[in-house]
Short mmCIF file of C-alpha atoms in Angstrom, two decimals:
data_model
loop_
_atom_site.label_atom_id
_atom_site.label_comp_id
_atom_site.label_asym_id
_atom_site.label_seq_id
_atom_site.Cartn_x
_atom_site.Cartn_y
_atom_site.Cartn_z
CA MET A 1353 -28.39 -3.81 -44.05
CA ASN A 1354 -25.04 -2.28 -42.50
CA PRO A 1355 -23.89 -4.07 -39.35
CA LYS A 1356 -23.58 -2.15 -36.25
CA PRO A 1357 -20.22 -1.11 -35.26
CA SER A 1358 -18.80 -3.13 -32.54
CA SER A 1359 -17.87 -0.90 -29.24
CA PRO A 1360 -14.76 -1.81 -27.77
CA LYS A 1361 -14.87 -4.53 -25.45
CA GLN A 1362 -14.23 -3.84 -21.75
CA ARG A 1363 -11.78 -5.73 -19.92
CA LYS A 1364 -10.23 -5.75 -16.75
CA PRO A 1365 -6.30 -4.96 -16.64
CA LEU A 1366 -3.57 -7.74 -15.64
CA PRO A 1367 -3.10 -7.90 -11.96
CA ALA A 1368 -0.07 -5.60 -10.82
CA SER A 1369 2.94 -6.12 -8.59
CA PHE A 1370 2.22 -5.04 -5.07
CA PHE A 1371 4.85 -3.46 -2.83
CA LEU A 1372 5.33 -1.32 0.43
CA ILE A 1373 7.60 1.35 0.99
CA VAL A 1374 8.67 1.69 4.58
CA SER A 1375 10.31 4.58 6.56
CA TYR A 1376 11.30 3.81 9.89
CA GLU A 1377 13.89 4.34 12.43
CA ASN A 1378 13.79 0.91 14.44
CA GLU A 1379 14.67 -2.09 12.62
CA GLU A 1380 12.71 -4.42 14.75
CA VAL A 1381 9.74 -2.29 14.04
CA TYR A 1382 10.37 -2.94 10.29
CA TYR A 1383 10.75 -6.90 10.68
CA ARG A 1384 7.53 -6.84 12.66
CA LEU A 1385 5.73 -4.96 9.74
CA LYS A 1386 7.43 -7.47 7.39
CA GLU A 1387 5.87 -10.36 9.30
CA LYS A 1388 2.61 -8.78 9.55
CA ALA A 1389 2.55 -7.89 5.65
CA GLU A 1390 3.64 -11.65 5.01
CA ALA A 1391 0.97 -12.81 7.13
CA SER A 1392 -2.08 -10.36 5.72
CA PHE A 1393 -0.96 -10.15 2.06
CA SER A 1394 1.91 -12.91 0.94
CA GLN A 1395 5.09 -13.93 1.00
CA THR A 1396 7.78 -11.25 0.26
CA LEU A 1397 9.26 -11.63 -3.43
CA TYR A 1398 12.02 -8.77 -3.05
CA GLU A 1399 13.43 -6.80 -0.47
CA SER A 1400 15.64 -3.90 -0.75
CA LYS A 1401 18.44 -3.20 1.44
CA PRO A 1402 18.16 -0.41 3.59
CA LEU A 1403 17.91 3.09 1.24
CA PRO A 1404 18.46 6.48 1.74
CA LYS A 1405 15.97 8.45 3.95
CA TRP A 1406 12.40 9.24 2.60
CA ASN A 1407 11.87 12.96 2.75
CA HIS A 1408 8.64 14.94 2.61
CA GLN A 1409 8.43 18.22 1.16
CA PHE A 1410 6.31 19.24 4.28
CA GLU A 1411 8.30 17.24 6.96
CA ASN A 1412 8.29 20.37 9.38
CA PHE A 1413 4.52 20.17 9.58
CA LEU A 1414 4.31 16.28 10.20
CA ASP A 1415 2.79 14.87 13.32
CA SER A 1416 5.88 12.61 14.10
CA PRO A 1417 9.44 12.83 12.76
CA LEU A 1418 10.68 10.71 9.57
CA GLY A 1419 13.08 7.35 10.42
CA ARG A 1420 16.43 7.27 8.94
CA PHE A 1421 15.82 4.13 6.89
CA THR A 1422 13.47 3.27 4.04
CA ARG A 1423 13.12 0.09 2.50
CA ILE A 1424 10.92 -1.03 -0.39
CA LEU A 1425 9.21 -4.67 0.17
CA SER A 1426 7.58 -6.43 -2.76
CA LEU A 1427 5.16 -9.08 -2.06
CA LYS A 1428 4.33 -12.06 -4.26
CA ARG A 1429 0.53 -11.61 -4.51
CA ARG A 1430 -0.38 -9.78 -7.56
CA ILE A 1431 -3.46 -7.44 -6.99
CA SER A 1432 -6.16 -5.85 -8.81
CA ARG A 1433 -5.66 -2.36 -9.08
CA GLU A 1434 -8.69 -1.20 -7.49
CA GLU A 1435 -7.61 -3.00 -4.21
CA LEU A 1436 -5.45 -0.02 -3.58
CA PRO A 1437 -7.93 1.80 -1.15
CA SER A 1438 -8.30 -1.25 1.08
CA LEU A 1439 -4.51 -2.05 0.90
CA GLN A 1440 -3.94 1.73 2.19
CA THR A 1441 -6.57 1.20 4.81
CA GLU A 1442 -4.86 -2.21 5.87
CA CYS A 1443 -1.32 -0.46 6.00
CA SER A 1444 -2.71 2.52 8.12
CA LYS A 1445 -3.79 -0.03 10.62
CA PHE A 1446 -0.41 -1.47 10.68
CA GLN A 1447 1.24 1.72 10.95
CA THR A 1448 -0.81 2.74 14.05
CA ALA A 1449 -0.17 -0.32 15.74
CA LEU A 1450 3.68 -0.07 15.18
CA ARG A 1451 4.05 3.57 16.02
CA LYS A 1452 3.81 2.49 19.73
CA SER A 1453 7.25 1.23 19.16
CA ASP A 1454 8.69 3.58 16.35
CA GLU A 1455 6.50 7.03 16.06
CA SER A 1456 8.56 7.48 12.62
CA VAL A 1457 7.18 4.41 11.01
CA ARG A 1458 5.23 5.22 7.56
CA ILE A 1459 3.95 2.70 5.28
CA PHE A 1460 3.17 3.55 1.42
CA PRO A 1461 1.33 0.94 -0.70
CA GLY A 1462 1.83 0.82 -4.25
CA TYR A 1463 1.76 -1.06 -7.60
CA LEU A 1464 3.84 -1.48 -10.65
CA THR A 1465 2.50 -2.32 -14.20
CA PRO A 1466 4.44 -2.81 -17.40
CA TYR A 1467 3.76 0.94 -17.97
CA ASN A 1468 3.69 2.93 -14.68
CA LEU A 1469 4.20 2.89 -11.04
CA VAL A 1470 1.47 4.05 -8.73
CA LEU A 1471 1.58 4.98 -5.00
CA GLY A 1472 -1.26 5.33 -2.55
CA SER A 1473 -1.49 8.48 -0.38
CA LEU A 1474 -3.99 9.67 2.36
CA GLU A 1475 -3.25 13.35 1.17
CA GLU A 1476 -4.77 15.38 -1.49
CA ASP A 1477 -2.57 16.99 -3.93
CA LEU A 1478 -2.61 18.70 -7.36
CA HIS A 1479 -1.46 15.71 -9.11
CA ARG A 1480 -3.12 12.73 -7.38
CA VAL A 1481 -6.45 11.07 -8.38
CA TYR A 1482 -9.09 10.43 -5.96
CA LEU A 1483 -10.11 6.78 -5.58
CA PHE A 1484 -12.39 6.34 -2.59
CA HIS A 1485 -12.27 5.78 1.26
CA GLY A 1486 -10.20 8.81 1.61
CA VAL A 1487 -7.36 7.28 -0.72
CA PHE A 1488 -5.59 8.99 -3.54
CA ALA A 1489 -3.55 7.61 -6.28
CA GLU A 1490 -0.22 9.10 -7.82
CA ILE A 1491 1.75 8.08 -10.79
CA ILE A 1492 5.42 8.21 -9.62
CA TYR A 1493 7.15 6.64 -12.71
CA THR A 1494 6.12 5.89 -16.39
CA PHE A 1495 8.03 3.41 -18.23
CA GLN A 1496 9.41 5.21 -21.58
CA GLY A 1497 12.46 4.55 -23.76
CA GLN A 1498 13.42 1.13 -21.80
CA LYS A 1499 13.52 3.17 -18.35
CA TRP A 1500 11.39 4.48 -15.64
CA ILE A 1501 10.82 8.28 -16.07
CA PRO A 1502 9.90 10.08 -12.57
CA GLN A 1503 7.16 12.37 -12.94
CA PRO A 1504 7.98 16.09 -11.88
CA TYR A 1505 6.17 15.77 -8.76
CA ALA A 1506 7.41 12.79 -7.75
CA PRO A 1507 9.25 12.74 -4.37
CA GLU A 1508 13.19 12.93 -4.57
CA PHE A 1509 13.47 9.33 -3.05
CA PHE A 1510 12.04 8.02 -6.39
CA LYS A 1511 14.91 9.89 -8.48
CA MET A 1512 17.72 8.05 -6.57
CA SER A 1513 19.48 5.56 -8.45
CA GLU A 1514 19.19 2.75 -5.95
CA VAL A 1515 15.28 2.96 -5.77
CA ILE A 1516 15.29 3.34 -9.76
CA TYR A 1517 17.59 0.30 -9.79
CA PHE A 1518 15.23 -1.66 -7.35
CA PHE A 1519 12.14 -0.93 -9.53
CA THR A 1520 13.64 -1.70 -13.00
CA ASN A 1521 14.56 -5.08 -11.54
CA LEU A 1522 11.05 -5.56 -10.11
CA ARG A 1523 9.37 -4.59 -13.41
CA GLU A 1524 12.02 -7.04 -15.24
CA SER A 1525 10.63 -9.82 -12.99
CA TYR A 1526 7.08 -8.84 -13.20
CA VAL A 1527 6.95 -8.61 -17.15
CA THR A 1528 9.05 -11.85 -17.20
CA SER A 1529 6.33 -13.63 -15.01
CA LEU A 1530 3.40 -12.08 -17.48
CA GLU A 1531 5.07 -13.64 -20.42
CA LYS A 1532 5.00 -17.10 -18.93
CA ARG A 1533 1.35 -16.98 -18.51
#
């Protein structure tokens, strides 16, 4: 009697490193967001210095101007990848509340794995995959040849050396934490 071929066992992927990209004009609003994020999600792990402005390909058509400053806020809490839609919803609530003080504030949640960096979005596009509850996911970087490779459609922000440097360090920290498990 021949044994049945075994089917591959499905397993849940390891938790991902959670981060927020915040575009803003008013520094005080950024720090209020940081407080809200720490209260709702977890303590800050890493925080970038102010980075070059986040640009949007359809900036002229947006409902409000974009802020001059952008920061990346990495949080200690590891997330399940399927949490991205609920985290996007929570960030949208923060954004709506903070827009009373800074109409330019925009919050983009995402996660980092050893292999890629994924950003949540509320906008549909050719390269985005629909998750649920109006949220799409977009792979921004893949890790190949010991470095992050921005995808051709990735916003220019992700091609800047300061941004790649931040995410390279975040990945190194994340992979090291996985090795200690």
